[in-house]
Amino acid sequence: MATTREKLEEAGKKILNNSRTELYLSMRFMGIALNSLDYKLDLTTTTVGTDADFIRFNPAYLLKMYIAEPRLLNRCYVHMILHCLFRHMFTAQEKEDPELWDLCCDIAAESVVDSMTYDVIARTHSPFREEWYERLESEVKILTAEKIYAWFLDRERNYAVEE
């Protein structure tokens, strides 16, 4: 008889497999990348993430996201794959400001996801996000994590959000 933990792990893996399948059907060019990570139950996280070997997941988070907004789960899956393809996690320790590096990696990954026109990951972009993309693209040109990070390092940081 399966334990509760085993049932939770099985449910999480089924959800991630469903997401991967849906992505694969729309984005066959991502097939190898989509199949590159195994899944692992991780109750130390409250969400989902990757360490470049596994997609580590909290089953409660996956279930809630899968029911409420499956496209966001698909976007999250692609976002994690992009972090791996861009090798973001392997250069983090070289950065003087790891939190800024993480933010820049997320901006770079999200800009790619936002540029994709597939229904399985479709999302309306906020004006705030669009303004930042325009600003960064006008000054950085190509939105790589490295270039965004260098751009932010050259500026005084103001963490207040202006309306």
Short mmCIF file of C-alpha atoms in Angstrom, two decimals:
data_model
loop_
_atom_site.label_atom_id
_atom_site.label_comp_id
_atom_site.label_asym_id
_atom_site.label_seq_id
_atom_site.Cartn_x
_atom_site.Cartn_y
_atom_site.Cartn_z
CA MET A 1 0.00 0.00 0.00
CA ALA A 2 1.37 3.41 -1.02
CA THR A 3 2.21 5.92 1.66
CA THR A 4 0.83 9.46 1.64
CA ARG A 5 4.21 10.75 0.51
CA GLU A 6 4.28 8.31 -2.41
CA LYS A 7 0.76 9.33 -3.44
CA LEU A 8 1.70 13.02 -3.31
CA GLU A 9 4.82 12.37 -5.37
CA GLU A 10 2.85 10.38 -7.93
CA ALA A 11 0.21 13.13 -8.21
CA GLY A 12 2.88 15.81 -8.67
CA LYS A 13 4.66 13.80 -11.34
CA LYS A 14 1.39 13.26 -13.22
CA ILE A 15 0.69 16.99 -13.18
CA LEU A 16 4.19 17.82 -14.45
CA ASN A 17 3.93 15.11 -17.12
CA ASN A 18 0.61 16.56 -18.28
CA SER A 19 2.14 20.02 -18.49
CA ARG A 20 5.17 18.71 -20.37
CA THR A 21 2.94 16.83 -22.82
CA GLU A 22 0.82 19.90 -23.50
CA LEU A 23 3.95 21.97 -24.09
CA TYR A 24 5.46 19.32 -26.33
CA LEU A 25 2.35 19.18 -28.52
CA SER A 26 2.60 22.92 -29.17
CA MET A 27 6.37 23.36 -29.06
CA ARG A 28 7.94 20.25 -30.53
CA PHE A 29 11.24 22.07 -31.05
CA MET A 30 11.61 22.08 -27.25
CA GLY A 31 11.21 18.29 -27.01
CA ILE A 32 14.72 17.41 -25.85
CA ALA A 33 14.81 20.26 -23.34
CA LEU A 34 11.34 19.45 -22.00
CA ASN A 35 12.44 15.87 -21.36
CA SER A 36 15.77 16.78 -19.77
CA LEU A 37 14.73 17.04 -16.12
CA ASP A 38 13.36 14.43 -13.75
CA TYR A 39 10.84 15.31 -11.06
CA LYS A 40 11.36 15.21 -7.32
CA LEU A 41 8.99 15.86 -4.44
CA ASP A 42 10.48 18.56 -2.21
CA LEU A 43 8.50 19.64 0.83
CA THR A 44 11.16 22.21 1.73
CA THR A 45 9.88 24.41 -1.08
CA THR A 46 6.50 26.09 -1.18
CA THR A 47 6.38 26.26 -4.98
CA VAL A 48 8.35 24.63 -7.80
CA GLY A 49 11.88 25.16 -9.08
CA THR A 50 14.86 23.50 -10.67
CA ASP A 51 18.43 22.75 -9.70
CA ALA A 52 19.29 21.72 -13.30
CA ASP A 53 18.92 18.04 -12.40
CA PHE A 54 15.34 17.94 -11.18
CA ILE A 55 12.17 19.94 -11.16
CA ARG A 56 11.57 20.04 -7.43
CA PHE A 57 7.97 20.53 -6.46
CA ASN A 58 5.58 21.01 -3.61
CA PRO A 59 2.55 18.89 -4.56
CA ALA A 60 0.01 21.25 -2.92
CA TYR A 61 1.32 24.15 -5.01
CA LEU A 62 1.27 22.11 -8.22
CA LEU A 63 -2.27 20.90 -7.65
CA LYS A 64 -3.55 24.38 -6.89
CA MET A 65 -1.81 25.88 -9.92
CA TYR A 66 -2.86 23.05 -12.24
CA ILE A 67 -6.52 23.46 -11.31
CA ALA A 68 -6.61 27.27 -11.16
CA GLU A 69 -4.29 28.30 -14.01
CA PRO A 70 -2.70 25.49 -16.03
CA ARG A 71 -1.20 27.99 -18.49
CA LEU A 72 0.78 29.55 -15.65
CA LEU A 73 2.12 26.12 -14.76
CA ASN A 74 3.11 25.63 -18.41
CA ARG A 75 4.82 29.04 -18.38
CA CYS A 76 6.62 28.10 -15.19
CA TYR A 77 7.82 24.86 -16.79
CA VAL A 78 9.21 26.71 -19.83
CA HIS A 79 10.73 29.36 -17.53
CA MET A 80 12.65 26.67 -15.62
CA ILE A 81 13.82 25.01 -18.83
CA LEU A 82 15.11 28.36 -20.10
CA HIS A 83 17.10 28.89 -16.90
CA CYS A 84 18.78 25.55 -17.59
CA LEU A 85 19.37 26.26 -21.29
CA PHE A 86 20.90 29.63 -20.42
CA ARG A 87 22.95 27.98 -17.62
CA HIS A 88 21.90 30.67 -15.13
CA MET A 89 22.41 28.53 -12.05
CA PHE A 90 25.99 27.70 -12.94
CA THR A 91 27.24 31.29 -12.94
CA ALA A 92 25.38 32.61 -9.89
CA GLN A 93 28.28 32.11 -7.48
CA GLU A 94 30.48 34.37 -9.63
CA LYS A 95 28.22 37.39 -9.08
CA GLU A 96 28.78 40.02 -6.39
CA ASP A 97 25.03 40.50 -5.88
CA PRO A 98 23.29 37.10 -6.05
CA GLU A 99 19.80 38.53 -5.50
CA LEU A 100 20.22 40.97 -8.37
CA TRP A 101 21.58 38.13 -10.52
CA ASP A 102 18.49 36.02 -9.76
CA LEU A 103 16.22 38.92 -10.73
CA CYS A 104 18.12 39.50 -13.98
CA CYS A 105 17.92 35.79 -14.81
CA ASP A 106 14.17 35.87 -14.24
CA ILE A 107 13.77 38.97 -16.42
CA ALA A 108 15.77 37.31 -19.22
CA ALA A 109 13.81 34.05 -19.01
CA GLU A 110 10.43 35.80 -18.79
CA SER A 111 11.24 38.05 -21.74
CA VAL A 112 11.74 34.94 -23.87
CA VAL A 113 8.56 33.27 -22.58
CA ASP A 114 6.64 36.52 -23.15
CA SER A 115 7.89 36.68 -26.74
CA MET A 116 6.51 33.21 -27.53
CA THR A 117 3.08 33.14 -29.15
CA TYR A 118 1.75 29.75 -28.09
CA ASP A 119 -1.71 29.41 -26.54
CA VAL A 120 -0.45 26.93 -23.93
CA ILE A 121 1.64 29.68 -22.29
CA ALA A 122 -0.37 32.76 -23.29
CA ARG A 123 -0.71 35.53 -20.74
CA THR A 124 -1.59 39.20 -20.89
CA HIS A 125 1.41 41.36 -20.05
CA SER A 126 1.04 44.19 -17.61
CA PRO A 127 1.89 47.74 -18.73
CA PHE A 128 4.60 47.76 -16.02
CA ARG A 129 6.29 44.72 -17.56
CA GLU A 130 6.00 46.13 -21.09
CA GLU A 131 7.53 49.46 -19.98
CA TRP A 132 10.51 47.66 -18.45
CA TYR A 133 11.04 45.52 -21.53
CA GLU A 134 11.00 48.64 -23.72
CA ARG A 135 13.39 50.45 -21.41
CA LEU A 136 15.82 47.55 -21.19
CA GLU A 137 15.65 46.78 -24.92
CA SER A 138 16.38 50.41 -25.78
CA GLU A 139 19.46 50.47 -23.54
CA VAL A 140 20.66 46.85 -23.43
CA LYS A 141 19.37 45.71 -26.84
CA ILE A 142 19.44 41.93 -26.28
CA LEU A 143 17.99 40.86 -22.95
CA THR A 144 20.49 38.36 -21.60
CA ALA A 145 20.88 37.96 -17.86
CA GLU A 146 24.50 39.08 -18.11
CA LYS A 147 23.68 42.30 -19.95
CA ILE A 148 20.72 43.13 -17.71
CA TYR A 149 22.87 42.50 -14.62
CA ALA A 150 25.63 44.80 -15.90
CA TRP A 151 23.03 47.47 -16.70
CA PHE A 152 21.59 47.37 -13.19
CA LEU A 153 25.05 47.35 -11.58
CA ASP A 154 25.85 50.61 -13.38
CA ARG A 155 22.84 52.34 -11.81
CA GLU A 156 21.84 53.50 -8.39
CA ARG A 157 19.10 51.21 -7.22
CA ASN A 158 15.77 52.51 -6.07
CA TYR A 159 13.56 49.70 -4.81
CA ALA A 160 10.44 51.83 -4.62
CA VAL A 161 7.91 51.08 -7.33
CA GLU A 162 6.75 54.22 -9.03
CA GLU A 163 3.21 54.40 -10.32
#
